[in-house]
mmCIF file of C-alpha atoms in Angstrom:
data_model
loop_
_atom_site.group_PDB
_atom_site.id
_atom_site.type_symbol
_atom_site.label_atom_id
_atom_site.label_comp_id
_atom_site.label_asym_id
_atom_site.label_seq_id
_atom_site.Cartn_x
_atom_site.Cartn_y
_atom_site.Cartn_z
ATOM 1 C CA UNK A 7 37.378 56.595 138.172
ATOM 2 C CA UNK A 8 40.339 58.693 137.604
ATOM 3 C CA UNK A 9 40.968 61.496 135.363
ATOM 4 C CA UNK A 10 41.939 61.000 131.758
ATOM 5 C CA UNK A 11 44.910 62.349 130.343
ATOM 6 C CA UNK A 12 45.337 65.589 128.650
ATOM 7 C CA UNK A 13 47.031 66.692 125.762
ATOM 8 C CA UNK A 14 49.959 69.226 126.949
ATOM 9 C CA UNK A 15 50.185 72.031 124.149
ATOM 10 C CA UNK A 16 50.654 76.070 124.425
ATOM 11 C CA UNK A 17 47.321 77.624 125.851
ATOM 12 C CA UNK A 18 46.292 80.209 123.243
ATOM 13 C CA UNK A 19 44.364 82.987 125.430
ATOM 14 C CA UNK A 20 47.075 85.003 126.782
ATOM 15 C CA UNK A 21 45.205 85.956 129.894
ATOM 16 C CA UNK A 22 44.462 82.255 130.474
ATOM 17 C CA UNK A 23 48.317 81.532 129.992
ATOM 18 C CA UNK A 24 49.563 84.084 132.194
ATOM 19 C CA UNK A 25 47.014 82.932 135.326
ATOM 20 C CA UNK A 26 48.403 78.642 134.400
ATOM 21 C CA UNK A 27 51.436 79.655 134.565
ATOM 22 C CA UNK A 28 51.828 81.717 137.882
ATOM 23 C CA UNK A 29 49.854 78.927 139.822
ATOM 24 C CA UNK A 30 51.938 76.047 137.995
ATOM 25 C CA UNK A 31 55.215 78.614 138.596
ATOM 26 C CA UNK A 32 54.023 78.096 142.520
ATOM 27 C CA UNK A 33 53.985 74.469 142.359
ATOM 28 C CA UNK A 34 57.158 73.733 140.516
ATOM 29 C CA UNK A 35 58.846 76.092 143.442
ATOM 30 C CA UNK A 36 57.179 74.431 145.952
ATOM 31 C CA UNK A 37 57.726 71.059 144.961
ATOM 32 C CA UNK A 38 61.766 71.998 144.172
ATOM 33 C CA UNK A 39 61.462 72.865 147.737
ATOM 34 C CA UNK A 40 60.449 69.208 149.368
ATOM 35 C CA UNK A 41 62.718 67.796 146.695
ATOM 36 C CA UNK A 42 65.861 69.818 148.416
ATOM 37 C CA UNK A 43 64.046 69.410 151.908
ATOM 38 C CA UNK A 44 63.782 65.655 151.418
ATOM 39 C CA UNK A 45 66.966 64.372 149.636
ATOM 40 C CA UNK A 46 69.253 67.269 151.172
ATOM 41 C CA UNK A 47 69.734 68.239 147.553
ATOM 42 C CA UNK A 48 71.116 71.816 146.073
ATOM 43 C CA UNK A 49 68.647 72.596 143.690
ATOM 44 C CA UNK A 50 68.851 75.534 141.301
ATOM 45 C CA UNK A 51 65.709 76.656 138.954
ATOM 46 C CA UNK A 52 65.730 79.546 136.793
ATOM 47 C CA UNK A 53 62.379 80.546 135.672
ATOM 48 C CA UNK A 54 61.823 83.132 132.167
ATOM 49 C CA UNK A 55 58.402 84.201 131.939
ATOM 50 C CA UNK A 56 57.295 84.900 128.467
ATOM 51 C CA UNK A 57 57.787 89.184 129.410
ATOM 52 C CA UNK A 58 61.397 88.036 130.205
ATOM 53 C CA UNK A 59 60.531 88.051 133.839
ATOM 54 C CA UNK A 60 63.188 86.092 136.082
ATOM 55 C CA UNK A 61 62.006 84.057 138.600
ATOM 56 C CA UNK A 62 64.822 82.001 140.751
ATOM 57 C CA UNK A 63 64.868 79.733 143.552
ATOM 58 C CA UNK A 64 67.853 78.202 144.786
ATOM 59 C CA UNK A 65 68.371 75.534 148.118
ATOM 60 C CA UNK A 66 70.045 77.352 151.313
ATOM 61 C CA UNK A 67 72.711 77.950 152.369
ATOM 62 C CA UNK A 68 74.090 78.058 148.832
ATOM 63 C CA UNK A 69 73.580 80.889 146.365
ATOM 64 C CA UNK A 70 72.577 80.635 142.374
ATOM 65 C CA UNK A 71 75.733 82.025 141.383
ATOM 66 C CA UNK A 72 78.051 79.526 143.921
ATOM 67 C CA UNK A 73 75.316 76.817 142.591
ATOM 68 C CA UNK A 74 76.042 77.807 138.650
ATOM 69 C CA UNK A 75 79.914 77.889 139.678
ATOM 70 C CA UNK A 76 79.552 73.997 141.231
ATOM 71 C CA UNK A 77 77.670 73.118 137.874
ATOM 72 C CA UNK A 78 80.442 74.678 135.725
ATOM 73 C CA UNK A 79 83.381 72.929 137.350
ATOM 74 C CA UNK A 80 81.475 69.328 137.289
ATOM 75 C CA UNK A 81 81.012 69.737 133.323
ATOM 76 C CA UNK A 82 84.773 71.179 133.173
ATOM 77 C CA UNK A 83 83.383 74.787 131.963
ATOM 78 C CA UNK A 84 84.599 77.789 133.231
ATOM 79 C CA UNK A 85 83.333 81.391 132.982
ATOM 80 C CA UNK A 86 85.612 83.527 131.706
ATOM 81 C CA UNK A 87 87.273 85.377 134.121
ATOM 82 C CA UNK A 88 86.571 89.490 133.001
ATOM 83 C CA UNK A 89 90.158 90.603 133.745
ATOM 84 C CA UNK A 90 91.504 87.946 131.501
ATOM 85 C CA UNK A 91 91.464 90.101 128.594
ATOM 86 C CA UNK A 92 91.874 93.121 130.457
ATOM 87 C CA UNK A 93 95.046 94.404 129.375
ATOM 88 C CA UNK A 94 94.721 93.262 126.055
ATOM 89 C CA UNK A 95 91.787 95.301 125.853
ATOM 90 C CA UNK A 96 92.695 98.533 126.995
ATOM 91 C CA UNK A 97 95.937 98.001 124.413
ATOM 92 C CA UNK A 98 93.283 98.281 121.535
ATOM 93 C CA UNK A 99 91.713 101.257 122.597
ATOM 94 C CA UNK A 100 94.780 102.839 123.260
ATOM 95 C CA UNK A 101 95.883 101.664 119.471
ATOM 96 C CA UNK A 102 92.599 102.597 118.137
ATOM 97 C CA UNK A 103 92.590 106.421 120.225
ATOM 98 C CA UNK A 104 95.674 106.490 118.499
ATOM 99 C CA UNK A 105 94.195 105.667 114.831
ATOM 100 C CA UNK A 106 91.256 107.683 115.083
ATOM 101 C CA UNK A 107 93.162 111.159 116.041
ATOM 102 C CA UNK A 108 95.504 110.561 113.107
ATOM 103 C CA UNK A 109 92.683 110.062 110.656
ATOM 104 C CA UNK A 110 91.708 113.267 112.788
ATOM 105 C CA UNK A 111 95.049 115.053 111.596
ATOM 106 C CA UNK A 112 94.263 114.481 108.014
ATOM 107 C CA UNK A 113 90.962 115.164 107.869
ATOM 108 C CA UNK A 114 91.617 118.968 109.167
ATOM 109 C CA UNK A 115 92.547 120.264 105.993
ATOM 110 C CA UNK A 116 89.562 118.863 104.011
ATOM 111 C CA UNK A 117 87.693 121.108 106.737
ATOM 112 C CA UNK A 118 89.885 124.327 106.403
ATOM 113 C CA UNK A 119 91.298 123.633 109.516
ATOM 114 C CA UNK A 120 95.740 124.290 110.281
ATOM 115 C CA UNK A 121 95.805 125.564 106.451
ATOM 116 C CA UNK A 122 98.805 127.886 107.150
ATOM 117 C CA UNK A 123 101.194 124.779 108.342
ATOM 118 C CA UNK A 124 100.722 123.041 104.884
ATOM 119 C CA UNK A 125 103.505 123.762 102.379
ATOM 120 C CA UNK A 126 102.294 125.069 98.761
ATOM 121 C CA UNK A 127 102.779 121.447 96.988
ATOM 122 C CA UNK A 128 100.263 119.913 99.708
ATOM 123 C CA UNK A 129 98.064 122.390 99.099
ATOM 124 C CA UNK A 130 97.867 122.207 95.302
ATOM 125 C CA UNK A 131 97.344 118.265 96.098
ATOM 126 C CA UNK A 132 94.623 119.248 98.835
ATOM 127 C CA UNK A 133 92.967 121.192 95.573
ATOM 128 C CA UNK A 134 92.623 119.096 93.402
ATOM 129 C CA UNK A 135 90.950 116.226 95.761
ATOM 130 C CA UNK A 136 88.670 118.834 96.468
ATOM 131 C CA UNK A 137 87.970 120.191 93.199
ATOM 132 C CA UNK A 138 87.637 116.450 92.128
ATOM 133 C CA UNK A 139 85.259 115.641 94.646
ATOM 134 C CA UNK A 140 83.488 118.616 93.676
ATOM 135 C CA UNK A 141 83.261 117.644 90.778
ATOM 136 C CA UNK A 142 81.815 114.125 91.656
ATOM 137 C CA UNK A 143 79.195 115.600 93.878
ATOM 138 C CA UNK A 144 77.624 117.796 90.221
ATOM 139 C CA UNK A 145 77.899 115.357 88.473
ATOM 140 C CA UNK A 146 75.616 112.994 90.779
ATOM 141 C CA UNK A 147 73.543 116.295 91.966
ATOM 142 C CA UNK A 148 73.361 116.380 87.736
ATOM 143 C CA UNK A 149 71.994 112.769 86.955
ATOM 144 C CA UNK A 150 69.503 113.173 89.829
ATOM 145 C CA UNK A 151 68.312 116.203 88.445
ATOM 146 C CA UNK A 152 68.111 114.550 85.019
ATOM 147 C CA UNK A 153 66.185 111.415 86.390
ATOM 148 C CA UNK A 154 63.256 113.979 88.122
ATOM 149 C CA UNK A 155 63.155 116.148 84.853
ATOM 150 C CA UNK A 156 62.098 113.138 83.283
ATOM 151 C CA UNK A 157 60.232 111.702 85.999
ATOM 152 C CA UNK A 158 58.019 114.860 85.640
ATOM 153 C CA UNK A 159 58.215 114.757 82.066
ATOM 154 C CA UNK A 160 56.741 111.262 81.761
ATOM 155 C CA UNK A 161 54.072 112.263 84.237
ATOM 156 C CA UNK A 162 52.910 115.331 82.501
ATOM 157 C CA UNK A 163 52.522 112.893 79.348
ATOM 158 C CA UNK A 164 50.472 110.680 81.172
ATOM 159 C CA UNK A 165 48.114 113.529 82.363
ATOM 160 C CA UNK A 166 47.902 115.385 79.059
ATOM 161 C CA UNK A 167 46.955 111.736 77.959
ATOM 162 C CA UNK A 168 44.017 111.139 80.769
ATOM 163 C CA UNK A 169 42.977 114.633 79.650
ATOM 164 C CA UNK A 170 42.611 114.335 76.419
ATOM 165 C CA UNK A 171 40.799 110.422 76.836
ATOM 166 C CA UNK A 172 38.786 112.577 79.514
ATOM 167 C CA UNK A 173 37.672 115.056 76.949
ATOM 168 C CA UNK A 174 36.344 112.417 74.253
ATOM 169 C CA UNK A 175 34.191 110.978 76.505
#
């Protein structure tokens, strides 16, 4: 009489998981093995335990990463190649360095910094944005203020009224 078959589905104990799937981990490795050993097959496996452990065996004399290359050229893929883009890279930081210390530049002033360089009309400009955005920040420290006065208003109301239902009990 042989054994009957059993339903595959995720085992829910971790602890029982973790122990079925190192021993079946073994036996998948092992049998990858006498598959390579008996056809004269390069065979790749690349194992992710549910921690994100690796686990990897790959058929000598070849490597995973000459193996993943093989597999890539017989589907017509191709990495890309890192120094590709190289160049084109380093333009955009260059462009970008550039960007970021002339936002720098005008930012200074708005921090009091090089004031003596700036000619009189600049200055009157460099004013009045400030004064304006003075001006914004009141007027938002203002409505805040305004929305906790009442805040606190409406919550002394509502404890001068469980007071006073407190007291006519």
């Amino acid at each position: 009489m042989g054994r009957g078959k059993i339903k595959i589905k995720k085992i829910e104990n971790k602890t029982t998981r973790q122990v079925t799937f190192s021993k079946r981990r073994s036996s998948v490795i092992k049998k990858t093995h006498e598959l390579s050993v008996l056809c004269d097959a390069h065979i790749g496996l690349i194992i992710f335990s549910t921690t994100g452990k690796l686990y990897q065996y790959c058929t000598e004399p070849i490597t995973m990463p000459q193996l993943i290359d093989r597999y890539l050229q017989t589907n017509g893929l191709q990495l890309p190649d890192p120094n590709d883009n190289r160049d084109e890279f380093f333009h955009e930081i260059e462009v970008l360095r550039r960007e970021t210390c002339k936002l720098e530049l005008r930012l200074r002033p708005y921090h009091g910094h090089d004031l003596a360089s700036i000619p009189p009309q600049e200055l009157d400009g460099l004013e009045q944005q400030l004064e304006h955005s003075v001006l914004k920040v009141r007027e938002r420290k203002n409505e805040l203020m305004r929305q906790q006065l009442e805040n606190l208003s409406r919550k002394r109301r509502m404890l001068e009224e469980d007071n006073n239902n407190m007291y006519r009990w």
